mmCIF file of C-alpha atoms in Angstrom:
data_model
loop_
_atom_site.group_PDB
_atom_site.id
_atom_site.type_symbol
_atom_site.label_atom_id
_atom_site.label_comp_id
_atom_site.label_asym_id
_atom_site.label_seq_id
_atom_site.Cartn_x
_atom_site.Cartn_y
_atom_site.Cartn_z
ATOM 1 C CA MET M 24 17.170 5.106 -69.845
ATOM 2 C CA PRO M 25 14.537 5.096 -67.543
ATOM 3 C CA ARG M 26 11.288 5.769 -68.980
ATOM 4 C CA THR M 27 9.724 8.993 -69.363
ATOM 5 C CA LEU M 28 5.937 10.283 -68.385
ATOM 6 C CA ARG M 29 5.086 13.576 -70.116
ATOM 7 C CA ILE M 30 2.525 16.624 -67.928
ATOM 8 C CA THR M 31 1.672 19.720 -69.699
ATOM 9 C CA THR M 32 -1.928 20.220 -67.810
ATOM 10 C CA ARG M 33 -2.622 20.294 -63.462
ATOM 11 C CA ASN M 34 -3.555 16.645 -63.974
ATOM 12 C CA ALA M 35 -4.418 14.468 -60.931
ATOM 13 C CA THR M 36 -0.047 13.507 -61.177
ATOM 14 C CA PHE M 37 0.541 17.014 -60.547
ATOM 15 C CA GLN M 38 -1.524 17.917 -58.101
ATOM 16 C CA GLN M 39 -0.730 15.382 -55.355
ATOM 17 C CA TRP M 40 3.056 16.524 -56.325
ATOM 18 C CA GLN M 41 2.002 20.297 -55.716
ATOM 19 C CA ALA M 42 0.135 18.633 -52.081
ATOM 20 C CA LEU M 43 3.762 17.494 -51.386
ATOM 21 C CA LEU M 44 4.748 20.740 -50.589
ATOM 22 C CA GLY M 45 2.764 22.714 -48.141
ATOM 23 C CA ASN M 46 0.981 19.986 -46.479
ATOM 24 C CA ARG M 47 2.177 17.594 -43.851
ATOM 25 C CA ASN M 48 -0.668 14.917 -43.911
ATOM 26 C CA LYS M 49 -0.859 14.116 -47.880
ATOM 27 C CA ARG M 50 3.593 14.301 -47.973
ATOM 28 C CA HIS M 51 3.240 11.210 -44.661
ATOM 29 C CA GLN M 52 -0.293 9.219 -46.567
ATOM 30 C CA ALA M 53 2.100 8.878 -49.713
ATOM 31 C CA GLY M 54 5.393 8.716 -47.500
ATOM 32 C CA GLU M 55 7.438 11.345 -50.469
ATOM 33 C CA PHE M 56 8.464 14.137 -50.304
ATOM 34 C CA LEU M 57 9.218 16.578 -53.035
ATOM 35 C CA VAL M 58 13.538 17.633 -53.292
ATOM 36 C CA GLN M 59 14.353 20.600 -54.568
ATOM 37 C CA GLY M 60 17.708 22.016 -55.705
ATOM 38 C CA VAL M 61 21.014 20.756 -57.231
ATOM 39 C CA ARG M 62 22.681 19.971 -54.175
ATOM 40 C CA PRO M 63 20.202 18.552 -52.146
ATOM 41 C CA VAL M 64 18.771 16.303 -55.418
ATOM 42 C CA SER M 65 22.350 15.576 -55.617
ATOM 43 C CA LEU M 66 22.967 14.198 -52.394
ATOM 44 C CA ALA M 67 20.225 12.665 -52.152
ATOM 45 C CA VAL M 68 20.439 10.704 -55.176
ATOM 46 C CA GLU M 69 24.207 10.191 -53.561
ATOM 47 C CA HIS M 70 23.103 8.243 -50.572
ATOM 48 C CA GLY M 71 20.661 5.725 -51.468
ATOM 49 C CA TRP M 72 17.294 7.217 -51.105
ATOM 50 C CA GLU M 73 14.553 5.986 -52.834
ATOM 51 C CA ILE M 74 14.034 7.889 -55.922
ATOM 52 C CA ARG M 75 10.525 7.275 -56.740
ATOM 53 C CA ALA M 76 11.131 9.975 -59.562
ATOM 54 C CA LEU M 77 12.766 12.690 -61.629
ATOM 55 C CA LEU M 78 11.295 15.977 -62.476
ATOM 56 C CA THR M 79 12.995 17.531 -65.058
ATOM 57 C CA SER M 80 11.166 20.675 -67.689
ATOM 58 C CA ASP M 81 10.113 20.838 -71.093
ATOM 59 C CA ALA M 82 12.437 23.559 -72.117
ATOM 60 C CA PRO M 83 15.370 23.240 -74.753
ATOM 61 C CA GLY M 84 17.746 22.155 -73.128
ATOM 62 C CA MET M 85 19.867 20.317 -70.561
ATOM 63 C CA SER M 86 22.984 20.491 -68.393
ATOM 64 C CA LYS M 87 25.497 17.962 -67.917
ATOM 65 C CA TRP M 88 24.747 17.513 -64.124
ATOM 66 C CA ALA M 89 20.968 16.798 -65.003
ATOM 67 C CA ARG M 90 22.168 14.329 -67.727
ATOM 68 C CA GLU M 91 23.413 11.537 -65.710
ATOM 69 C CA LEU M 92 21.697 12.149 -63.040
ATOM 70 C CA ILE M 93 18.999 10.763 -64.352
ATOM 71 C CA GLU M 94 21.132 8.295 -66.180
ATOM 72 C CA THR M 95 22.983 6.482 -63.006
ATOM 73 C CA SER M 96 19.615 7.274 -60.905
ATOM 74 C CA GLY M 97 17.410 5.016 -62.942
ATOM 75 C CA ALA M 98 14.486 6.750 -61.567
ATOM 76 C CA PRO M 99 11.200 7.506 -64.468
ATOM 77 C CA ARG M 100 11.451 9.964 -65.242
ATOM 78 C CA VAL M 101 8.572 13.236 -65.858
ATOM 79 C CA LEU M 102 8.784 16.094 -67.850
ATOM 80 C CA LEU M 103 6.841 18.951 -66.753
ATOM 81 C CA ALA M 104 5.526 22.141 -69.070
ATOM 82 C CA ALA M 105 7.847 24.862 -67.268
ATOM 83 C CA ASP M 106 5.047 26.322 -66.224
ATOM 84 C CA LEU M 107 4.104 23.388 -63.630
ATOM 85 C CA MET M 108 7.606 22.667 -63.447
ATOM 86 C CA ALA M 109 8.074 26.667 -61.933
ATOM 87 C CA GLU M 110 5.052 25.945 -60.031
ATOM 88 C CA LEU M 111 6.949 22.872 -57.993
ATOM 89 C CA GLY M 112 9.853 24.950 -57.839
ATOM 90 C CA GLU M 113 8.668 27.621 -55.925
ATOM 91 C CA LYS M 114 10.895 30.215 -57.289
ATOM 92 C CA ASP M 115 9.984 33.720 -58.991
ATOM 93 C CA ASP M 116 13.306 34.118 -60.589
ATOM 94 C CA GLU M 117 14.054 30.983 -62.704
ATOM 95 C CA THR M 118 12.637 27.107 -63.370
ATOM 96 C CA PRO M 119 14.391 24.414 -61.525
ATOM 97 C CA GLU M 120 16.112 22.288 -64.381
ATOM 98 C CA LEU M 121 15.354 19.056 -62.225
ATOM 99 C CA LEU M 122 13.124 17.869 -59.365
ATOM 100 C CA ALA M 123 13.348 14.759 -57.315
ATOM 101 C CA VAL M 124 9.988 12.790 -55.625
ATOM 102 C CA VAL M 125 11.678 10.882 -52.618
ATOM 103 C CA GLY M 126 10.363 8.261 -50.281
ATOM 104 C CA MET M 127 10.923 8.877 -46.948
ATOM 105 C CA PRO M 128 12.492 6.299 -45.122
ATOM 106 C CA ALA M 129 11.190 4.625 -41.877
ATOM 107 C CA ASP M 130 11.169 6.454 -37.699
ATOM 108 C CA ASP M 131 13.307 4.180 -37.075
ATOM 109 C CA PRO M 132 16.286 4.888 -34.187
ATOM 110 C CA THR M 133 18.891 2.160 -35.170
ATOM 111 C CA ARG M 134 19.015 3.461 -38.127
ATOM 112 C CA ILE M 135 21.426 5.766 -36.290
ATOM 113 C CA SER M 136 25.017 3.617 -36.522
ATOM 114 C CA VAL M 137 26.341 3.551 -32.911
ATOM 115 C CA ARG M 138 29.751 4.521 -32.203
ATOM 116 C CA PRO M 139 32.395 4.576 -30.031
ATOM 117 C CA LYS M 140 32.230 8.749 -29.387
ATOM 118 C CA LEU M 141 28.394 8.324 -30.443
ATOM 119 C CA LEU M 142 27.131 12.127 -30.183
ATOM 120 C CA VAL M 143 23.144 12.233 -31.535
ATOM 121 C CA VAL M 144 20.570 15.950 -31.238
ATOM 122 C CA VAL M 145 17.594 15.901 -30.414
ATOM 123 C CA PHE M 146 15.312 18.817 -31.186
ATOM 124 C CA ASP M 147 12.244 18.651 -28.836
ATOM 125 C CA ARG M 148 9.012 20.633 -30.815
ATOM 126 C CA PRO M 149 10.494 22.300 -32.868
ATOM 127 C CA THR M 150 8.132 25.065 -33.990
ATOM 128 C CA THR M 151 9.787 26.177 -37.701
ATOM 129 C CA PRO M 152 10.811 23.782 -40.772
ATOM 130 C CA GLY M 153 13.949 26.049 -40.989
ATOM 131 C CA ASN M 154 15.644 25.506 -37.406
ATOM 132 C CA VAL M 155 14.635 22.046 -38.596
ATOM 133 C CA GLY M 156 16.788 22.221 -41.596
ATOM 134 C CA THR M 157 19.544 24.560 -40.054
ATOM 135 C CA LEU M 158 20.223 22.038 -37.095
ATOM 136 C CA ILE M 159 19.911 18.917 -39.240
ATOM 137 C CA ARG M 160 22.614 21.049 -41.158
ATOM 138 C CA SER M 161 25.268 21.830 -38.646
ATOM 139 C CA ALA M 162 24.227 18.604 -37.322
ATOM 140 C CA ASP M 163 26.083 16.859 -40.361
ATOM 141 C CA ALA M 164 28.941 19.352 -39.961
ATOM 142 C CA PHE M 165 30.411 19.161 -36.536
ATOM 143 C CA GLY M 166 30.042 15.041 -37.117
ATOM 144 C CA ALA M 167 26.960 13.826 -34.735
ATOM 145 C CA ALA M 168 25.583 10.251 -36.214
ATOM 146 C CA GLY M 169 22.037 11.371 -36.600
ATOM 147 C CA VAL M 170 18.812 13.557 -35.224
ATOM 148 C CA ILE M 171 16.420 13.048 -33.702
ATOM 149 C CA VAL M 172 12.825 15.494 -33.348
ATOM 150 C CA THR M 173 10.454 14.635 -31.014
ATOM 151 C CA GLY M 174 6.912 15.459 -30.049
ATOM 152 C CA HIS M 175 4.489 17.749 -31.508
ATOM 153 C CA ALA M 176 7.163 18.770 -33.902
ATOM 154 C CA ALA M 177 7.883 20.661 -37.648
ATOM 155 C CA ASP M 178 7.868 18.434 -40.230
ATOM 156 C CA PRO M 179 11.853 17.202 -41.638
ATOM 157 C CA TYR M 180 10.586 16.701 -45.010
ATOM 158 C CA ASP M 181 8.831 19.701 -45.537
ATOM 159 C CA PRO M 182 10.042 21.994 -48.633
ATOM 160 C CA ARG M 183 11.584 25.142 -45.830
ATOM 161 C CA ALA M 184 13.512 22.668 -44.200
ATOM 162 C CA VAL M 185 14.908 20.314 -46.529
ATOM 163 C CA ARG M 186 15.964 23.397 -48.622
ATOM 164 C CA ALA M 187 18.095 24.688 -44.880
ATOM 165 C CA SER M 188 20.079 21.587 -44.572
ATOM 166 C CA THR M 189 21.385 21.890 -48.534
ATOM 167 C CA GLY M 190 21.306 18.158 -48.431
ATOM 168 C CA SER M 191 22.756 17.585 -45.319
ATOM 169 C CA LEU M 192 19.121 15.786 -44.056
ATOM 170 C CA PHE M 193 19.813 12.955 -46.865
ATOM 171 C CA ALA M 194 23.490 12.126 -45.137
ATOM 172 C CA LEU M 195 22.587 11.025 -41.648
ATOM 173 C CA PRO M 196 19.628 9.645 -40.279
ATOM 174 C CA VAL M 197 16.770 11.350 -39.472
ATOM 175 C CA VAL M 198 14.186 10.295 -37.566
ATOM 176 C CA ARG M 199 11.115 11.270 -35.924
ATOM 177 C CA LEU M 200 9.702 9.681 -32.368
ATOM 178 C CA PRO M 201 6.715 10.879 -29.744
ATOM 179 C CA SER M 202 8.255 11.612 -26.970
ATOM 180 C CA HIS M 203 11.687 11.459 -24.168
ATOM 181 C CA ARG M 204 10.555 8.068 -23.515
ATOM 182 C CA GLU M 205 11.327 6.327 -26.708
ATOM 183 C CA VAL M 206 14.305 8.057 -27.081
ATOM 184 C CA VAL M 207 16.021 7.373 -23.834
ATOM 185 C CA ALA M 208 14.654 3.906 -24.049
ATOM 186 C CA TRP M 209 16.475 3.690 -27.488
ATOM 187 C CA ALA M 210 19.502 4.797 -25.184
ATOM 188 C CA GLY M 211 19.561 2.572 -23.077
ATOM 189 C CA ALA M 212 19.513 -0.227 -24.716
ATOM 190 C CA LEU M 213 23.072 0.133 -26.708
ATOM 191 C CA GLY M 214 24.740 -1.445 -24.474
ATOM 192 C CA VAL M 215 27.546 1.629 -23.870
ATOM 193 C CA PRO M 216 26.279 4.125 -21.489
ATOM 194 C CA VAL M 217 25.622 7.422 -23.143
ATOM 195 C CA GLN M 218 24.476 10.080 -21.336
ATOM 196 C CA ILE M 219 21.376 12.340 -22.046
ATOM 197 C CA VAL M 220 22.770 16.336 -21.530
ATOM 198 C CA GLY M 221 19.777 18.757 -22.204
ATOM 199 C CA THR M 222 21.073 23.321 -23.267
ATOM 200 C CA ASP M 223 19.377 26.010 -20.974
ATOM 201 C CA GLU M 224 19.612 29.327 -20.245
ATOM 202 C CA ARG M 225 20.184 28.656 -16.918
ATOM 203 C CA GLY M 226 21.883 25.554 -16.543
ATOM 204 C CA PRO M 227 24.029 25.182 -13.869
ATOM 205 C CA VAL M 228 27.073 24.427 -15.119
ATOM 206 C CA ASP M 229 29.016 25.579 -18.293
ATOM 207 C CA ILE M 230 29.074 24.256 -21.516
ATOM 208 C CA ALA M 231 32.790 23.883 -22.019
ATOM 209 C CA GLU M 232 32.810 22.798 -17.986
ATOM 210 C CA HIS M 233 31.215 19.129 -18.866
ATOM 211 C CA ASP M 234 32.443 16.633 -20.212
ATOM 212 C CA LEU M 235 31.237 15.741 -23.966
ATOM 213 C CA THR M 236 33.913 13.245 -25.864
ATOM 214 C CA GLY M 237 31.989 10.734 -24.310
ATOM 215 C CA PRO M 238 28.466 8.313 -25.948
ATOM 216 C CA THR M 239 25.992 11.821 -25.525
ATOM 217 C CA VAL M 240 23.743 12.540 -26.628
ATOM 218 C CA LEU M 241 22.220 16.579 -26.867
ATOM 219 C CA ALA M 242 19.125 18.049 -25.793
ATOM 220 C CA VAL M 243 18.081 21.140 -27.416
ATOM 221 C CA GLY M 244 14.271 22.617 -26.630
ATOM 222 C CA ASN M 245 11.309 24.077 -28.580
ATOM 223 C CA GLU M 246 12.341 28.136 -29.883
ATOM 224 C CA THR M 247 10.305 29.264 -27.461
ATOM 225 C CA HIS M 248 9.583 27.285 -24.232
ATOM 226 C CA GLY M 249 12.977 25.492 -24.209
ATOM 227 C CA LEU M 250 12.910 21.386 -24.018
ATOM 228 C CA SER M 251 9.671 20.369 -21.542
ATOM 229 C CA THR M 252 9.840 19.457 -18.232
ATOM 230 C CA ALA M 253 9.818 15.748 -19.126
ATOM 231 C CA TRP M 254 13.063 16.656 -20.792
ATOM 232 C CA ARG M 255 14.778 18.656 -18.231
ATOM 233 C CA GLU M 256 13.856 14.722 -16.002
ATOM 234 C CA ALA M 257 14.957 12.199 -18.587
ATOM 235 C CA CYS M 258 19.275 15.200 -18.797
ATOM 236 C CA ASP M 259 21.209 13.613 -16.664
ATOM 237 C CA GLN M 260 23.135 17.366 -16.836
ATOM 238 C CA MET M 261 21.809 20.346 -17.688
ATOM 239 C CA VAL M 262 24.063 22.599 -19.354
ATOM 240 C CA ARG M 263 24.623 26.687 -20.555
ATOM 241 C CA ILE M 264 26.070 27.854 -23.157
ATOM 242 C CA PRO M 265 27.233 31.951 -21.560
ATOM 243 C CA ILE M 266 26.097 34.729 -23.377
ATOM 244 C CA THR M 267 26.701 38.676 -23.926
ATOM 245 C CA GLY M 268 24.852 41.718 -25.368
ATOM 246 C CA ALA M 269 21.541 42.623 -25.200
ATOM 247 C CA ALA M 270 20.075 39.251 -26.525
ATOM 248 C CA SER M 271 18.099 37.476 -24.203
ATOM 249 C CA SER M 272 19.139 33.861 -25.699
ATOM 250 C CA LEU M 273 20.622 32.640 -28.935
ATOM 251 C CA ASN M 274 18.061 30.828 -31.185
ATOM 252 C CA ALA M 275 17.643 27.557 -30.883
ATOM 253 C CA ALA M 276 19.047 25.966 -34.046
ATOM 254 C CA SER M 277 22.595 28.491 -33.118
ATOM 255 C CA ALA M 278 22.112 27.413 -29.829
ATOM 256 C CA ALA M 279 22.654 24.055 -30.649
ATOM 257 C CA THR M 280 25.119 25.061 -33.787
ATOM 258 C CA VAL M 281 27.130 26.537 -30.477
ATOM 259 C CA ALA M 282 27.101 22.724 -28.604
ATOM 260 C CA LEU M 283 27.568 20.993 -31.082
ATOM 261 C CA TYR M 284 30.945 22.588 -32.355
ATOM 262 C CA GLU M 285 31.374 22.689 -28.208
ATOM 263 C CA ALA M 286 31.228 18.787 -28.310
ATOM 264 C CA ALA M 287 33.246 18.956 -31.793
ATOM 265 C CA ARG M 288 36.492 20.933 -30.631
ATOM 266 C CA GLN M 289 36.874 18.576 -26.779
ATOM 267 C CA ARG M 290 36.638 16.010 -29.624
ATOM 268 C CA ARG M 291 39.346 16.820 -31.597
ATOM 269 C CA PRO M 292 42.623 14.830 -31.333
ATOM 270 C CA GLY M 293 45.954 16.332 -29.480
#
């Protein structure tokens, strides 16, 4: 069994974990983040992420799932007072049974596996953590090899993003890069021709009319302003998603989901 530490007061260690919830700088200085929820915690362990600590409540009783996860992960176990666990769990109605402190991987695009039909999604300067998590979830669902977040953007390791991804953050590489330049350089060095396709409501080509079957980087813009001018210039083609009704545009994560579905549809055998 892994070693166990007990915390019953808001000591320095607890305060450090509490800061991971709402302080982006603290997360990145420590190189770790807090994971909430049965599925996200399970997937973090299953996919071999660095589990720095598993936090459990000192309340009596423990499920089979929690016992097995503690035993198989080999991570240090921390027993927290129930009120402290509830605080870190951020739910008013229940105390979580298990939380995980997880190390961040490097922001290195070589973590993304190069496949014959490579599909990578870029989210440029997203402002909402929930949208980042939703896009990651969709990318996982429709077979993308990875997600790249560029520019000054919402943090993929924000608890709201992690929850919205429902654990998909741990199933495929998510990399943060400063700008389009690093993405273009990475794509150009892969040794295969990669097209960069941007989405825009005023794009000249309907997305269903554009060939997405080859190696593709699919770029989606900021929720308010769309893709930056630099990103538009870097794209080989801009495509639109036709919509009707009173809506003026789609939510960025929704647009990415539609585009990912279209790419998956075109790539379907037969």
